[in-house]
mmCIF file of C-alpha atoms in Angstrom:
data_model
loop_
_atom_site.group_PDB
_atom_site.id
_atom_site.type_symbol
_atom_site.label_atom_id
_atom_site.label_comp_id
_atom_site.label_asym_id
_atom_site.label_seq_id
_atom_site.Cartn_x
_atom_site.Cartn_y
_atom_site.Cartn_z
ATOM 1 C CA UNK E 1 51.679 -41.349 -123.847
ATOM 2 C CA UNK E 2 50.167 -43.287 -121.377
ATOM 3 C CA UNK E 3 53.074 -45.870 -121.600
ATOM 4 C CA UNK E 4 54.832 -43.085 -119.995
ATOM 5 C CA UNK E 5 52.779 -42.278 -117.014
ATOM 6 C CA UNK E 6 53.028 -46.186 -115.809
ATOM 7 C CA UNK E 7 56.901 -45.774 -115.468
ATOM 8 C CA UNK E 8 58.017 -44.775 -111.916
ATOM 9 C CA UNK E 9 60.825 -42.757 -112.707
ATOM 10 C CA UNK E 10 58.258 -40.910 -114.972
ATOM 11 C CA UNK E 11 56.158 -39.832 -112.762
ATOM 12 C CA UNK E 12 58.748 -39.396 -109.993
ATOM 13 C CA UNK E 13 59.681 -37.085 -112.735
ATOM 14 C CA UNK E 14 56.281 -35.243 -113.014
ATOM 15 C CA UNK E 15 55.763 -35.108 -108.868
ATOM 16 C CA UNK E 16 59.696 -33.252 -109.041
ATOM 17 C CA UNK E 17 58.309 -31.089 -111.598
ATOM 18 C CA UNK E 18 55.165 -29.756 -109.280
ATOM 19 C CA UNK E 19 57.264 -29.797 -106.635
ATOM 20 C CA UNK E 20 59.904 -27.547 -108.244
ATOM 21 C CA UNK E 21 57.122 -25.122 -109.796
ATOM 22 C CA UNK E 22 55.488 -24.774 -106.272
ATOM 23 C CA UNK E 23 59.006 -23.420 -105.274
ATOM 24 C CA UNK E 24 59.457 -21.413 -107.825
ATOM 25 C CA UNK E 25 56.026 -19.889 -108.020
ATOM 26 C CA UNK E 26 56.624 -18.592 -104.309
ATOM 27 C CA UNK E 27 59.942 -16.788 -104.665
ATOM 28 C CA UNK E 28 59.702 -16.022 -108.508
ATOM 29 C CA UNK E 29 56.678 -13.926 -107.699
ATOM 30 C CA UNK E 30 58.893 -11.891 -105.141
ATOM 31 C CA UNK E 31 62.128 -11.534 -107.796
ATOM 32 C CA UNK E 32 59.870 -10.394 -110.136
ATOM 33 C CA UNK E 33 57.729 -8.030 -108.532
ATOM 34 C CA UNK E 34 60.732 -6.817 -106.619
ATOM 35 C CA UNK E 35 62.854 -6.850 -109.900
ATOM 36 C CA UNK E 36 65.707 -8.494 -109.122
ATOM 37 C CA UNK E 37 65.302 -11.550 -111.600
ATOM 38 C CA UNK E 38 68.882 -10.564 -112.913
ATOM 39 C CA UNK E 39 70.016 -10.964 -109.352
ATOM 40 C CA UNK E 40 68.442 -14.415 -109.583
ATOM 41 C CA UNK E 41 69.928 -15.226 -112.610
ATOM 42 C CA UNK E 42 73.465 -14.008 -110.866
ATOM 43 C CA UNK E 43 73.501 -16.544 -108.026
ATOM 44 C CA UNK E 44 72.039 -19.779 -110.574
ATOM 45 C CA UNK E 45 75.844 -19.152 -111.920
ATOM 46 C CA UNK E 46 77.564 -18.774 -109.329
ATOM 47 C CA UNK E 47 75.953 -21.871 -107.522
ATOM 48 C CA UNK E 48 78.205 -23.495 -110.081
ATOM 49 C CA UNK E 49 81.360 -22.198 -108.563
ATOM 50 C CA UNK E 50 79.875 -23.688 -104.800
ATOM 51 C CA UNK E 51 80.175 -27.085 -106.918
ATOM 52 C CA UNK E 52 83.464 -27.019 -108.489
ATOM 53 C CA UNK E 53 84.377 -26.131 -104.828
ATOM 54 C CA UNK E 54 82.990 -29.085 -103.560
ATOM 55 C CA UNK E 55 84.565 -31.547 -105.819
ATOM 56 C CA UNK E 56 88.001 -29.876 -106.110
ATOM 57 C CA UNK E 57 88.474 -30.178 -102.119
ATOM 58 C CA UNK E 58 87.029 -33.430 -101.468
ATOM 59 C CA UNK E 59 83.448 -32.279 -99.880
ATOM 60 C CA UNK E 60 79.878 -32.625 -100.912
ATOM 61 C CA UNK E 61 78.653 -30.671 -104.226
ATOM 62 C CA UNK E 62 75.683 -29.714 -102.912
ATOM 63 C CA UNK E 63 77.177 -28.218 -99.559
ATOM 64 C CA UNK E 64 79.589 -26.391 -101.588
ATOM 65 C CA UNK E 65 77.080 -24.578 -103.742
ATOM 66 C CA UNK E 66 74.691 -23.819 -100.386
ATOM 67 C CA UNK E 67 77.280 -22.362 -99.159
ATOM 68 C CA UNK E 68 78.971 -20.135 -101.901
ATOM 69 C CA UNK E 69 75.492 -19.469 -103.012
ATOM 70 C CA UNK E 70 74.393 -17.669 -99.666
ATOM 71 C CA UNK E 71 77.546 -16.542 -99.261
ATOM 72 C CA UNK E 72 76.807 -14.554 -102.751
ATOM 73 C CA UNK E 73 73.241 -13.810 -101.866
ATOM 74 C CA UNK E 74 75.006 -11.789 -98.625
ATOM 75 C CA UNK E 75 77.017 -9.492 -100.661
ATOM 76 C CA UNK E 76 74.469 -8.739 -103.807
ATOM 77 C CA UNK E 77 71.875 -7.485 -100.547
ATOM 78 C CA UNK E 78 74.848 -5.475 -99.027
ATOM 79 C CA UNK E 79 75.642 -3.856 -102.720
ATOM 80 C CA UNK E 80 71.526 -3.718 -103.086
ATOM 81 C CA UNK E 81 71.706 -1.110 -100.390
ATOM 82 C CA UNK E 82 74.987 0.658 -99.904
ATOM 83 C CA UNK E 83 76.531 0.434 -103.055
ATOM 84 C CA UNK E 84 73.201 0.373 -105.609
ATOM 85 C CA UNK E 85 75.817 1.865 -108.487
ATOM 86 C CA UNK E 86 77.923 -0.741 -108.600
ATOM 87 C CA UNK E 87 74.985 -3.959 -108.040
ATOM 88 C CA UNK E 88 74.687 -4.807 -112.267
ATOM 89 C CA UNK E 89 78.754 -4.815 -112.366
ATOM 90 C CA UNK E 90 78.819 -7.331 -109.518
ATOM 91 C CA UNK E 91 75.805 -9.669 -110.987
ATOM 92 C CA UNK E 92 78.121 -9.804 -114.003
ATOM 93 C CA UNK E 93 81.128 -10.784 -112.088
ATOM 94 C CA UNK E 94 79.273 -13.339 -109.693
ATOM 95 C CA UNK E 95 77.757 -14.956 -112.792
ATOM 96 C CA UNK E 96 80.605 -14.760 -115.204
ATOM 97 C CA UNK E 97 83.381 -15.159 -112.296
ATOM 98 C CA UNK E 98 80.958 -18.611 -110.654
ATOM 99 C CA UNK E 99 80.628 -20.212 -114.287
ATOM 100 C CA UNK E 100 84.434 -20.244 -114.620
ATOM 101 C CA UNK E 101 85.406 -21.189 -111.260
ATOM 102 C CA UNK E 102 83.137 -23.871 -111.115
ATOM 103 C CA UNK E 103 84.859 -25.126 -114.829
ATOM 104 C CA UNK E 104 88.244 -24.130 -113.734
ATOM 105 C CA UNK E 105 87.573 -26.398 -110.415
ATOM 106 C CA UNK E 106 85.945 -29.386 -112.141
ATOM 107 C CA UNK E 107 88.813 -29.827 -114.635
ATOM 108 C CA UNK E 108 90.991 -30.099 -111.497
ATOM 109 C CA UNK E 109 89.704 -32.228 -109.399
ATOM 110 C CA UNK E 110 90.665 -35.429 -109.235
ATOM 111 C CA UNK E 111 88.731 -38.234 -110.082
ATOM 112 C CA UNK E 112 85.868 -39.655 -112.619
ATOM 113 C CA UNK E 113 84.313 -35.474 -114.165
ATOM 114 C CA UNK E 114 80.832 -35.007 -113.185
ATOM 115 C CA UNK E 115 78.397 -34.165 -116.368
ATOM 116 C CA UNK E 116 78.271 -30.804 -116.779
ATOM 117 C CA UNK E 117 75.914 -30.735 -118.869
ATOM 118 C CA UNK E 118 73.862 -32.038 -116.262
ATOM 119 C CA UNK E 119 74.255 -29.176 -113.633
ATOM 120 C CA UNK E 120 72.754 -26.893 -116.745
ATOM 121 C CA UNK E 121 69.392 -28.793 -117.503
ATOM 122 C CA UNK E 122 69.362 -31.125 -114.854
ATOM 123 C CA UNK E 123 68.428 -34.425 -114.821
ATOM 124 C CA UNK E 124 64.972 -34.416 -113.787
ATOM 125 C CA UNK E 125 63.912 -37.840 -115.366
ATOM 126 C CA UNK E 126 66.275 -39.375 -113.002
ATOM 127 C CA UNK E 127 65.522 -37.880 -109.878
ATOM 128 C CA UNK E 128 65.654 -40.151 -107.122
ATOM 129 C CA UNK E 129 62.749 -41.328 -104.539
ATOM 130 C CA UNK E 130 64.787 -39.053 -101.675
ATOM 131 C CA UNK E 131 64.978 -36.283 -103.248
ATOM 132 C CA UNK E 132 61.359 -35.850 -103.682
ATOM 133 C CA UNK E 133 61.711 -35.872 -99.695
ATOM 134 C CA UNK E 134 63.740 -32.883 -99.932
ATOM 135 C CA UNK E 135 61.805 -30.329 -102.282
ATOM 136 C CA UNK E 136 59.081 -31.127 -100.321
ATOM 137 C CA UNK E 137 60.293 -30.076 -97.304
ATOM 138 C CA UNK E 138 61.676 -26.926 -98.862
ATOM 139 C CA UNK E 139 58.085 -26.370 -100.315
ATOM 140 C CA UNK E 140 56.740 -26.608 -96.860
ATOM 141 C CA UNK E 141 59.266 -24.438 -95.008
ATOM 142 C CA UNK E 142 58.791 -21.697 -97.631
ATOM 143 C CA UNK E 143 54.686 -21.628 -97.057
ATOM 144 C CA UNK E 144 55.493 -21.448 -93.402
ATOM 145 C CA UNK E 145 57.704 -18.650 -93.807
ATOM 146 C CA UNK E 146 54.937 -17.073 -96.443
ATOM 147 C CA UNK E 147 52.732 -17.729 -93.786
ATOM 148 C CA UNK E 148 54.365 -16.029 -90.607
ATOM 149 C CA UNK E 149 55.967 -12.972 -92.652
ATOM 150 C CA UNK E 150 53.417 -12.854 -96.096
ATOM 151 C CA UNK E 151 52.464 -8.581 -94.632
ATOM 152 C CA UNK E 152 56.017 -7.818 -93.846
ATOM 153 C CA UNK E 153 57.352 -9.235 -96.982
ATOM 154 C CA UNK E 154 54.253 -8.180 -99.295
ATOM 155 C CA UNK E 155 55.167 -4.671 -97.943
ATOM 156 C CA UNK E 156 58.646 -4.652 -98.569
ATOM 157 C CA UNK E 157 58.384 -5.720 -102.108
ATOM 158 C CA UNK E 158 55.853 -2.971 -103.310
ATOM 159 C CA UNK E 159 57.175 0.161 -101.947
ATOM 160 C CA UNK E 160 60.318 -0.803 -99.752
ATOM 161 C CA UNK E 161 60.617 3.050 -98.147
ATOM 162 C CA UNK E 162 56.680 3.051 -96.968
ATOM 163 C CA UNK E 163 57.653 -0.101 -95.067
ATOM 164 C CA UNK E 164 60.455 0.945 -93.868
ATOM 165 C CA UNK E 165 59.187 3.892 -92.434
ATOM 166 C CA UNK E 166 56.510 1.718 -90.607
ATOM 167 C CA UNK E 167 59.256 0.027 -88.777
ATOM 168 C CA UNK E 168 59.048 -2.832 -91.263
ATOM 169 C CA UNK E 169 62.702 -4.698 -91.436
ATOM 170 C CA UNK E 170 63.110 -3.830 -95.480
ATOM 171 C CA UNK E 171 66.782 -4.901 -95.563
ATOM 172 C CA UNK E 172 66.119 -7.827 -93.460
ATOM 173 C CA UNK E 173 63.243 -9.138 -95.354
ATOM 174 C CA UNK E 174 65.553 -8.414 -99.090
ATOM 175 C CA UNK E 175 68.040 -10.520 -97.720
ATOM 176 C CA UNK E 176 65.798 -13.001 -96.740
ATOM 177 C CA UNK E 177 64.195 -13.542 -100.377
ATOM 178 C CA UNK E 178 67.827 -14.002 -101.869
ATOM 179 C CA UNK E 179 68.980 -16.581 -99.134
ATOM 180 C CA UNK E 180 65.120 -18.350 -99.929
ATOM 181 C CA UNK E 181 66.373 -17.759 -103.713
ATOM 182 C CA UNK E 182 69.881 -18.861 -103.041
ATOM 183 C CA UNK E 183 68.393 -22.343 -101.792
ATOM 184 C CA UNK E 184 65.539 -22.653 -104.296
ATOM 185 C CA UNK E 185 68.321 -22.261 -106.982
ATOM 186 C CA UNK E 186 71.149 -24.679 -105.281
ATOM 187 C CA UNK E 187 68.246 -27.851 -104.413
ATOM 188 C CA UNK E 188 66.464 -27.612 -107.552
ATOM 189 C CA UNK E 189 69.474 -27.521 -110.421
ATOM 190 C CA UNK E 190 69.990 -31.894 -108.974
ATOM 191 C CA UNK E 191 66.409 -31.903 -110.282
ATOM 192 C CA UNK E 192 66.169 -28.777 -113.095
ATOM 193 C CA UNK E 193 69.492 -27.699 -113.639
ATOM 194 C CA UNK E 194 70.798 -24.005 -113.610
ATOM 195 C CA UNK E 195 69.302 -22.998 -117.116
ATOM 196 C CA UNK E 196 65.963 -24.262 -116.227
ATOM 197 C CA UNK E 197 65.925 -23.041 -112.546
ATOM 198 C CA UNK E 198 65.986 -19.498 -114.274
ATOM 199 C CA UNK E 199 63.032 -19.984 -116.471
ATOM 200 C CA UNK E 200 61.249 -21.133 -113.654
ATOM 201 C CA UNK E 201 61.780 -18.433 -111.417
ATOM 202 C CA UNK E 202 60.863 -15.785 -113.481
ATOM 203 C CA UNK E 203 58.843 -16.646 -116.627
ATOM 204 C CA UNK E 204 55.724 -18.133 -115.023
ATOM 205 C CA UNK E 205 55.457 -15.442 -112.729
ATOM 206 C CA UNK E 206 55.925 -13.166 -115.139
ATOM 207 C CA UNK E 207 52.950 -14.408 -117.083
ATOM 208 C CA UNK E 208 51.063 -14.696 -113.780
ATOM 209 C CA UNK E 209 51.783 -11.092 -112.878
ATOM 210 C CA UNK E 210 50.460 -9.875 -116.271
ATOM 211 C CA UNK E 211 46.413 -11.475 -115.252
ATOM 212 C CA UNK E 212 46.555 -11.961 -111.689
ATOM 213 C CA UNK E 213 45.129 -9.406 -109.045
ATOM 214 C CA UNK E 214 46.889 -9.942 -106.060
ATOM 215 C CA UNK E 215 50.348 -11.393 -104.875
ATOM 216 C CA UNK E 216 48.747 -14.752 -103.700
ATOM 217 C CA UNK E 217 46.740 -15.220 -106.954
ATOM 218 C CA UNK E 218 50.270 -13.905 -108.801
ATOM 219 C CA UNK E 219 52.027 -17.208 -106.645
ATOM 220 C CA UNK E 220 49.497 -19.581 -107.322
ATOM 221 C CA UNK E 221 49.055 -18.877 -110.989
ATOM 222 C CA UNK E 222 53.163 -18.828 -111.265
ATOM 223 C CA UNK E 223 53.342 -22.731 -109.637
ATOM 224 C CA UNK E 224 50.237 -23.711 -111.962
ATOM 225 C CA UNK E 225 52.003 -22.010 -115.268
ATOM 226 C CA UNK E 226 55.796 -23.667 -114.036
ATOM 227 C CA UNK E 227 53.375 -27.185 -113.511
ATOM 228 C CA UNK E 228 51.826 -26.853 -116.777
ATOM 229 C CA UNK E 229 55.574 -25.928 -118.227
ATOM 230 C CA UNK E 230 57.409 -28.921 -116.356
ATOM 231 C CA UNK E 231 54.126 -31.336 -117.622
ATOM 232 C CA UNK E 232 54.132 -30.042 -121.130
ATOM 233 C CA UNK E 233 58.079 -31.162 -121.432
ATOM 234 C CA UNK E 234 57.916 -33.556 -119.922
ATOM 235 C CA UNK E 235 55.171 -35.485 -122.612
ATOM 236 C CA UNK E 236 56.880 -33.654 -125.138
ATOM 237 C CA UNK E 237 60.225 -35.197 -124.776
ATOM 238 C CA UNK E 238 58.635 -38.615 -124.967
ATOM 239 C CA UNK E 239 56.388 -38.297 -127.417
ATOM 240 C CA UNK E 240 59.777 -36.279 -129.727
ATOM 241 C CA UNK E 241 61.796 -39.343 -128.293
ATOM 242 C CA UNK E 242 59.528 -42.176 -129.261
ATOM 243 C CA UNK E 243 59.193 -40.414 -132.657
ATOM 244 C CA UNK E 244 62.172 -39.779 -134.008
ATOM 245 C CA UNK E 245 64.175 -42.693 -131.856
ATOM 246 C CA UNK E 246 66.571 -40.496 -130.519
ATOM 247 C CA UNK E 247 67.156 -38.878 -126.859
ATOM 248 C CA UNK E 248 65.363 -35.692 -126.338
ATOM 249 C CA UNK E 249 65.833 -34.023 -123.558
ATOM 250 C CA UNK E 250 63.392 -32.716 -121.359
ATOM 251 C CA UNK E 251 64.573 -29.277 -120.030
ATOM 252 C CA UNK E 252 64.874 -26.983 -123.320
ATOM 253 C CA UNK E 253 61.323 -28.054 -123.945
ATOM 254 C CA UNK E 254 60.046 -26.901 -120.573
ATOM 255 C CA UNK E 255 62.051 -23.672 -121.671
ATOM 256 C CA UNK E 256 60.419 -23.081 -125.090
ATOM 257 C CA UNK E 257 57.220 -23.781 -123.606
ATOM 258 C CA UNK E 258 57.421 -21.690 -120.659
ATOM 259 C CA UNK E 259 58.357 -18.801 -123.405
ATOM 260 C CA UNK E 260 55.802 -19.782 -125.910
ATOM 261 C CA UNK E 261 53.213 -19.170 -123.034
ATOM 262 C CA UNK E 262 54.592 -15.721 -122.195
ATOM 263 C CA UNK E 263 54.173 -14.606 -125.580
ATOM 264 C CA UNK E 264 50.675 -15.843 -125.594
ATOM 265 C CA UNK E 265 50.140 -14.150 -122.540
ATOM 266 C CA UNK E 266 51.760 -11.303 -123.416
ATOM 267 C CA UNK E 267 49.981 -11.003 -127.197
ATOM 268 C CA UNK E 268 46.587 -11.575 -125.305
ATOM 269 C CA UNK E 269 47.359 -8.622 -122.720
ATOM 270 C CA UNK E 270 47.724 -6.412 -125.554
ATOM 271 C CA UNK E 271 44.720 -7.486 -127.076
ATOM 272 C CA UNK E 272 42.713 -7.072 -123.797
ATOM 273 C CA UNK E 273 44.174 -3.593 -123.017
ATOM 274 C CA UNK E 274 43.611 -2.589 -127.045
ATOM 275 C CA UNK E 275 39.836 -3.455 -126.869
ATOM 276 C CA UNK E 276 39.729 -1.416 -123.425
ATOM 277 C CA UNK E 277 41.241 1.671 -124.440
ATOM 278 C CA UNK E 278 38.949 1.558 -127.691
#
């Protein structure tokens, strides 16, 4: 194991992983205490359509799935409010309808086919030097927005109609935390993928919400859970790779343990609650 630590694209690997949990930890806390983590799940797919966009016309991936993505996020917040009956039909469509427009674009564009496998888990073990550069400054621009707006957006996110009648901007704010989730999804599946993107949004905030007392505690234990998640696959997939001489990848592990912690978590809140109530 320590073999593993001494090889730089190894622990680029590890620094993408914090990176990505810090991310995560910040707006997963808000989709899930704001329940919308099928909303977040929505625009992970559709990212992929922003993609096959990009390479069908001859333009950058990556500024195909920004846009497309945010362009997404604008009408699930407009549906979120005027239309609230018809918001689960049109998560379905964006996530069904991105998946195979992405696929239907990919096949068509000309040119050597990008992996698609890769968009799913990512490719985190390969993560270049630069793109470290990148999550970090989305890590920093999404503390300084936590840090200029954390009362508005707290507000919002427990009881949207008390804010809103103290002249909070509810609407404003929603949108904002699917544009932040819009580009926390679109950077980190180069470094995660769009399977693992999910898991990290919501699962290690979900465990966090279930012990922590407060919505900064809730973000802090979310990017230490996602850390622990990203870490623990990480070591995993080398040590299963070294074993058994065969190429394990990293993401599905982060998955399984990211879920074998929630049901920990979870088995251990019913324990705690079972000894209070006796």
């Amino acid at each position: 194991m320590a073999e593993a630590l001494s090889y730089p694209f190894f622990q680029r690997a590890l620094i993408a992983g914090v990176l990505a949990s810090i991310a995560c930890g910040i707006v997963g806390s808000f989709v899930v205490v704001k329940r919308i983590t099928s909303m977040s799940g929505g625009l992970a797919h559709a990212a992929f359509g922003g993609v096959g966009l990009g390479l069908a016309f001859g333009f950058s991936p990556w500024f195909g799935a920004v846009g497309f993505t945010l362009a997404c996020a604008l009408v699930l917040g407009a549906v979120y409010h005027k239309r609230p009956d018809a918001l689960e039909p049109t998560i379905s469509t964006l996530w069904a309808g991105g998946m195979a427009l992405g696929i239907l674009l990919v096949s068509l564009a000309a040119g050597p086919k990008p992996d698609l496998i890769g968009y799913l888990f990512g490719s985190i073990l390969f993560v270049p030097r630069d793109y470290l550069w990148l999550v970090s400054v989305l890590d920093l621009c999404l503390l300084l927005g936590l840090g200029l707006l954390f009362k508005e957006l707290q507000a919002s996110v427990f009881d949207e109609a008390f804010a809103a009648s103290l002249g909070v901007p509810t609407r404003w704010l929603f949108q904002l935390i699917l544009a932040a989730s819009a580009l926390v999804i679109v950077v980190l599946i180069r470094v995660v993928g769009i399977v693992l993107v999910i898991a990290l949004l919501t699962v290690p905030a979900i465990v966090a919400r279930q012990w922590a007392e407060s919505l900064p505690r809730m973000m802090v234990g979310a990017a230490a859970i996602g850390t622990v998640c990203t870490t623990g696959g990480l070591l995993a997939s080398y040590a299963f790779s070294v074993a058994s001489k065969a190429d394990v990848p990293s993401g599905p592990l982060v998955i399984l343990l990211a879920i074998g912690i929630y049901g920990l978590s979870s088995l251990a809140g019913a324990l705690r609650n079972r000894r209070r109530n006796a």
